[in-house]
Amino acid sequence: AHGNLSSEIEGYDASRDFSVYFRQTEKAATLITNLEKLMTEQVGGLSLRRIEYLCNELGGMKANLLEEAMKDARVRADKMAATGGRKIGGLVSAQQGVFQLTDPNSTEISATGILDTDSRIKSLKATVTAQYWLR
């Protein structure tokens, strides 16, 4: 009471972290909204971390995206070569770049790739470098 040190226990502070995983993201968003409302109105001292949206089935999507990127690279190379009066020959080399998993409206890119966990809807982008022979 007078600002002096005491060995008397005045209270306790406890914490517990846990994670919940949902396949249906709409249900997760609804749950978070209801928990936030409950905590604001009924329970004091609790806090929630931000919700994270993860995409764990990218394997097949990446393969399909690389296929589409290579087709697009061929079309672009054909147009570029035609502008110079040439034609494209066989593929010399191809390299896969990094993947960018972002919010659909994002223009953000990174040399090491991006893995967005904030947005529920995502856009997956890939870069390929393709070299062709010219005829």
XYZ file of N, CA and C in Angstrom:
405
model
N 0.830 -1.203 0.000
C 0.000 0.000 0.000
C 0.870 1.261 0.000
N 2.080 1.184 0.589
C 2.958 2.355 0.704
C 4.113 2.311 -0.298
N 4.027 1.428 -1.314
C 5.070 1.343 -2.321
C 6.255 0.498 -1.900
N 6.121 -0.261 -0.828
C 7.212 -1.114 -0.370
C 7.118 -2.493 -1.012
N 8.287 -3.136 -1.194
C 8.301 -4.488 -1.717
C 7.630 -5.443 -0.749
N 6.994 -6.463 -1.337
C 6.284 -7.432 -0.519
C 6.455 -8.814 -1.127
N 6.389 -9.845 -0.303
C 6.426 -11.217 -0.815
C 5.010 -11.789 -0.893
N 4.036 -10.965 -0.689
C 2.648 -11.376 -0.742
C 2.185 -11.498 -2.201
N 1.538 -12.607 -2.553
C 1.053 -12.831 -3.920
C -0.267 -12.089 -4.087
N -0.299 -11.246 -5.108
C -1.497 -10.446 -5.346
C -2.352 -10.979 -6.483
N -1.815 -11.850 -7.312
C -2.592 -12.377 -8.428
C -1.740 -13.311 -9.265
N -2.374 -13.892 -10.266
C -1.712 -14.837 -11.160
C -1.973 -14.437 -12.605
N -1.049 -14.804 -13.451
C -1.194 -14.590 -14.887
C -0.893 -15.922 -15.558
N -1.826 -16.424 -16.336
C -1.638 -17.707 -17.016
C -1.906 -17.524 -18.501
N -1.222 -18.322 -19.303
C -1.467 -18.259 -20.738
C -1.442 -19.660 -21.330
N -2.141 -19.796 -22.432
C -2.190 -21.081 -23.124
C -2.382 -20.799 -24.610
N -1.500 -21.322 -25.425
C -1.629 -21.187 -26.873
C -2.181 -22.480 -27.451
N -3.038 -22.348 -28.443
C -3.482 -23.521 -29.173
C -3.873 -23.094 -30.586
N -3.843 -24.043 -31.477
C -4.179 -23.789 -32.872
C -5.364 -24.653 -33.276
N -6.176 -24.104 -34.148
C -7.315 -24.827 -34.697
C -7.193 -24.743 -36.217
N -7.307 -25.875 -36.880
C -7.198 -25.924 -38.334
C -8.554 -26.273 -38.942
N -8.951 -25.498 -39.944
C -10.211 -25.719 -40.644
C -9.941 -25.895 -42.126
N -10.641 -26.789 -42.754
C -10.586 -26.890 -44.214
C -11.551 -25.881 -44.833
N -12.622 -25.572 -44.117
C -13.618 -24.626 -44.608
C -13.337 -23.267 -43.975
N -12.711 -22.388 -44.755
C -12.241 -21.116 -44.211
C -13.377 -20.209 -43.752
N -14.571 -20.363 -44.327
C -15.698 -19.540 -43.892
C -16.023 -19.819 -42.426
N -15.951 -21.101 -42.036
C -16.230 -21.467 -40.645
C -15.190 -20.880 -39.702
N -13.934 -20.855 -40.121
C -12.872 -20.279 -39.294
C -13.119 -18.793 -39.078
N -13.474 -18.083 -40.138
C -13.736 -16.653 -40.027
C -14.917 -16.382 -39.103
N -15.968 -17.189 -39.212
C -17.139 -17.043 -38.341
C -16.763 -17.315 -36.889
N -15.973 -18.355 -36.645
C -15.543 -18.685 -35.295
C -14.739 -17.548 -34.679
N -13.812 -16.996 -35.424
C -12.988 -15.891 -34.915
C -13.856 -14.692 -34.578
N -14.790 -14.372 -35.451
C -15.695 -13.245 -35.190
C -16.481 -13.473 -33.904
N -17.017 -14.680 -33.724
C -17.783 -14.992 -32.514
C -16.904 -14.978 -31.268
N -15.676 -15.490 -31.382
C -14.763 -15.467 -30.227
C -14.397 -14.041 -29.840
N -14.136 -13.206 -30.831
C -13.807 -11.805 -30.546
C -14.972 -11.113 -29.841
N -16.176 -11.388 -30.293
C -17.376 -10.803 -29.679
C -17.536 -11.293 -28.236
N -17.366 -12.589 -28.033
C -17.466 -13.170 -26.691
C -16.425 -12.554 -25.758
N -15.208 -12.427 -26.240
C -14.139 -11.893 -25.399
C -14.374 -10.432 -25.056
N -14.895 -9.679 -26.005
C -15.159 -8.267 -25.764
C -16.287 -8.079 -24.754
N -17.334 -8.882 -24.901
C -18.525 -8.703 -24.077
C -18.480 -9.440 -22.750
N -17.826 -10.596 -22.677
C -17.977 -11.463 -21.519
C -16.691 -11.790 -20.763
N -15.585 -11.938 -21.492
C -14.370 -12.439 -20.863
C -13.273 -11.399 -21.005
N -12.682 -11.032 -19.904
C -11.595 -10.062 -19.954
C -10.235 -10.741 -19.950
N -9.253 -10.070 -20.502
C -7.885 -10.547 -20.417
C -7.472 -11.586 -21.443
N -8.368 -11.949 -22.349
C -7.993 -12.910 -23.381
C -7.639 -12.167 -24.657
N -6.752 -12.769 -25.439
C -6.408 -12.156 -26.717
C -6.292 -13.236 -27.785
N -6.583 -12.845 -28.999
C -6.479 -13.750 -30.144
C -5.364 -13.261 -31.054
N -4.649 -14.197 -31.610
C -3.700 -13.842 -32.653
C -4.476 -13.731 -33.950
N -3.849 -13.120 -34.928
C -4.526 -12.976 -36.215
C -4.726 -14.344 -36.857
N -5.778 -14.449 -37.618
C -6.070 -15.697 -38.312
C -5.125 -15.819 -39.508
N -4.634 -17.028 -39.751
C -3.754 -17.273 -40.885
C -4.432 -18.257 -41.828
N -4.375 -17.952 -43.104
C -4.930 -18.822 -44.131
C -3.773 -19.490 -44.857
N -3.686 -20.805 -44.729
C -2.610 -21.572 -45.340
C -3.151 -22.370 -46.512
N -2.319 -22.597 -47.481
C -2.694 -23.393 -48.651
C -1.753 -24.585 -48.676
N -2.276 -25.761 -48.368
C -1.397 -26.921 -48.232
C -1.522 -27.928 -49.367
N -2.210 -27.574 -50.434
C -2.356 -28.478 -51.569
C -1.810 -27.829 -52.834
N -0.574 -27.338 -52.767
C 0.004 -26.604 -53.879
C 0.718 -27.488 -54.898
N 1.039 -28.719 -54.550
C 1.830 -29.579 -55.433
C 1.295 -29.664 -56.847
N 0.055 -30.104 -57.001
C -0.557 -30.221 -58.321
C -0.737 -28.878 -58.992
N -1.072 -27.866 -58.205
C -1.255 -26.532 -58.771
C 0.053 -26.009 -59.347
N 1.154 -26.255 -58.651
C 2.451 -25.774 -59.131
C 2.814 -26.432 -60.458
N 2.598 -27.735 -60.563
C 2.919 -28.436 -61.801
C 2.080 -27.897 -62.956
N 0.795 -27.693 -62.746
C -0.087 -27.152 -63.793
C 0.309 -25.725 -64.164
N 0.668 -24.942 -63.160
C 1.059 -23.563 -63.405
C 2.350 -23.493 -64.216
N 3.299 -24.367 -63.925
C 4.545 -24.399 -64.693
C 4.278 -24.795 -66.145
N 3.372 -25.730 -66.348
C 3.005 -26.130 -67.707
C 2.424 -24.944 -68.471
N 1.511 -24.217 -67.833
C 0.909 -23.046 -68.469
C 1.948 -21.955 -68.722
N 2.869 -21.777 -67.801
C 3.912 -20.756 -67.968
C 4.822 -21.098 -69.147
N 5.132 -22.369 -69.319
C 5.965 -22.776 -70.454
C 5.232 -22.574 -71.781
N 3.933 -22.863 -71.811
C 3.148 -22.617 -73.028
C 3.151 -21.122 -73.351
N 2.962 -20.302 -72.324
C 2.959 -18.856 -72.500
C 4.329 -18.370 -72.969
N 5.392 -18.942 -72.434
C 6.749 -18.560 -72.847
C 6.939 -18.854 -74.329
N 6.431 -19.982 -74.794
C 6.552 -20.351 -76.207
C 5.800 -19.357 -77.097
N 4.580 -19.000 -76.714
C 3.784 -18.039 -77.488
C 4.506 -16.698 -77.562
N 5.037 -16.247 -76.449
C 5.741 -14.958 -76.422
C 7.010 -15.006 -77.270
N 7.739 -16.106 -77.147
C 8.962 -16.249 -77.941
C 8.630 -16.257 -79.433
N 7.556 -16.955 -79.821
C 7.134 -16.974 -81.228
C 6.852 -15.559 -81.728
N 6.139 -14.784 -80.938
C 5.798 -13.410 -81.339
C 7.030 -12.531 -81.432
N 7.923 -12.680 -80.482
C 9.150 -11.882 -80.506
C 9.994 -12.244 -81.728
N 10.129 -13.523 -82.002
C 10.926 -13.958 -83.147
C 10.302 -13.491 -84.454
N 8.973 -13.589 -84.568
C 8.275 -13.173 -85.784
C 8.471 -11.687 -86.053
N 8.532 -10.895 -85.005
C 8.756 -9.463 -85.161
C 10.096 -9.199 -85.831
N 11.059 -10.043 -85.567
C 12.379 -9.908 -86.186
C 12.539 -10.744 -87.440
N 11.451 -11.302 -87.955
C 11.510 -12.087 -89.179
C 12.109 -13.476 -88.988
N 12.095 -13.980 -87.789
C 12.680 -15.295 -87.498
C 11.598 -16.237 -86.984
N 11.982 -17.496 -86.815
C 11.087 -18.507 -86.241
C 11.797 -19.178 -85.081
N 10.996 -19.731 -84.182
C 11.532 -20.410 -83.004
C 11.824 -21.867 -83.354
N 12.981 -22.341 -82.904
C 13.342 -23.746 -83.048
C 13.041 -24.483 -81.755
N 13.839 -25.481 -81.466
C 13.633 -26.286 -80.266
C 14.034 -25.566 -78.987
N 13.601 -26.127 -77.884
C 13.919 -25.593 -76.567
C 15.379 -25.905 -76.224
N 16.121 -24.879 -75.842
C 17.519 -25.051 -75.442
C 17.604 -25.336 -73.948
N 16.907 -24.517 -73.155
C 16.918 -24.719 -71.701
C 15.676 -24.085 -71.086
N 15.343 -24.561 -69.918
C 14.209 -23.999 -69.168
C 14.557 -24.027 -67.686
N 14.192 -22.957 -67.007
C 14.416 -22.880 -65.565
C 13.146 -22.413 -64.874
N 12.893 -23.001 -63.741
C 11.761 -22.609 -62.908
C 12.220 -21.514 -61.960
N 11.407 -20.464 -61.851
C 11.675 -19.415 -60.876
C 10.923 -19.708 -59.585
N 10.854 -18.717 -58.734
C 10.153 -18.875 -57.458
C 8.650 -18.686 -57.661
N 7.881 -19.187 -56.718
C 6.432 -19.017 -56.732
C 6.063 -17.854 -55.829
N 5.031 -17.136 -56.227
C 4.498 -16.028 -55.441
C 3.060 -16.384 -55.088
N 2.779 -16.655 -53.829
C 1.422 -16.928 -53.360
C 0.963 -15.676 -52.626
N 0.125 -14.876 -53.298
C -0.227 -13.550 -52.786
C -1.732 -13.329 -52.790
N -2.118 -12.210 -52.220
C -3.478 -11.706 -52.348
C -3.719 -11.461 -53.840
N -4.913 -11.753 -54.369
C -5.152 -11.591 -55.805
C -4.880 -10.184 -56.343
N -5.033 -9.159 -55.523
C -4.828 -7.784 -55.978
C -3.414 -7.275 -55.726
N -2.558 -8.122 -55.212
C -1.201 -7.705 -54.862
C -0.317 -7.624 -56.094
N 0.559 -6.636 -56.094
C 1.591 -6.531 -57.125
C 2.959 -6.852 -56.526
N 2.965 -7.285 -55.287
C 4.209 -7.584 -54.576
C 4.885 -8.821 -55.176
N 6.197 -8.732 -55.325
C 6.994 -9.873 -55.752
C 8.270 -9.901 -54.920
N 8.886 -11.050 -54.865
C 10.128 -11.194 -54.112
C 11.023 -12.191 -54.833
N 12.307 -11.951 -54.810
C 13.266 -12.858 -55.441
C 13.285 -14.217 -54.760
N 12.831 -14.267 -53.521
C 12.813 -15.532 -52.780
C 11.418 -16.133 -52.696
N 10.433 -15.481 -53.314
C 9.061 -15.971 -53.282
C 8.276 -15.371 -52.138
N 6.975 -15.472 -52.227
C 6.076 -14.930 -51.203
C 5.077 -16.011 -50.811
N 4.799 -16.100 -49.526
C 3.782 -17.018 -49.018
C 2.830 -16.206 -48.141
N 1.772 -15.698 -48.763
C 0.785 -14.882 -48.060
C -0.063 -15.760 -47.141
N -0.222 -15.355 -45.891
C -1.098 -16.067 -44.962
C -2.240 -15.174 -44.474
N -2.298 -13.924 -44.950
C -3.323 -12.989 -44.488
C -4.642 -13.110 -45.236
N -4.589 -13.342 -46.539
C -5.824 -13.349 -47.325
C -6.354 -14.766 -47.511
N -7.664 -14.860 -47.520
C -8.321 -16.161 -47.695
C -8.271 -16.590 -49.160
N -8.487 -15.656 -50.064
C -8.398 -15.915 -51.496
C -6.958 -15.613 -51.910
N -6.373 -16.488 -52.710
C -4.967 -16.328 -53.056
C -4.751 -16.405 -54.560
N -3.646 -15.830 -54.989
C -3.217 -15.898 -56.376
C -1.829 -16.545 -56.391
N -1.655 -17.559 -57.230
C -0.378 -18.257 -57.338
C 0.251 -17.905 -58.673
N 1.474 -17.377 -58.618
C 2.187 -16.984 -59.824
C 3.523 -17.707 -59.877
N 3.949 -18.022 -61.101
C 5.245 -18.669 -61.293
C 5.983 -17.965 -62.417
N 7.285 -18.023 -62.345
C 8.127 -17.479 -63.394
C 8.957 -18.605 -63.979
N 9.044 -18.634 -65.302
C 9.943 -19.577 -65.969
C 10.826 -18.783 -66.924
N 12.016 -19.291 -67.127
C 12.923 -18.743 -68.122
C 13.153 -19.833 -69.144
N 12.782 -19.539 -70.387
C 12.910 -20.521 -71.462
C 13.780 -19.948 -72.573
N 14.727 -20.748 -73.054
C 15.571 -20.332 -74.172
C 15.319 -21.285 -75.340
N 15.132 -20.669 -76.530
C 14.853 -21.438 -77.743
C 15.909 -21.127 -78.810
N 16.098 -22.067 -79.732
C 16.918 -21.813 -80.909
C 16.141 -20.913 -81.849
N 16.853 -20.051 -82.563
C 16.226 -19.234 -83.597
C 16.542 -19.840 -84.956
N 15.558 -19.822 -85.861
C 15.781 -20.277 -87.234
C 15.625 -19.110 -88.163
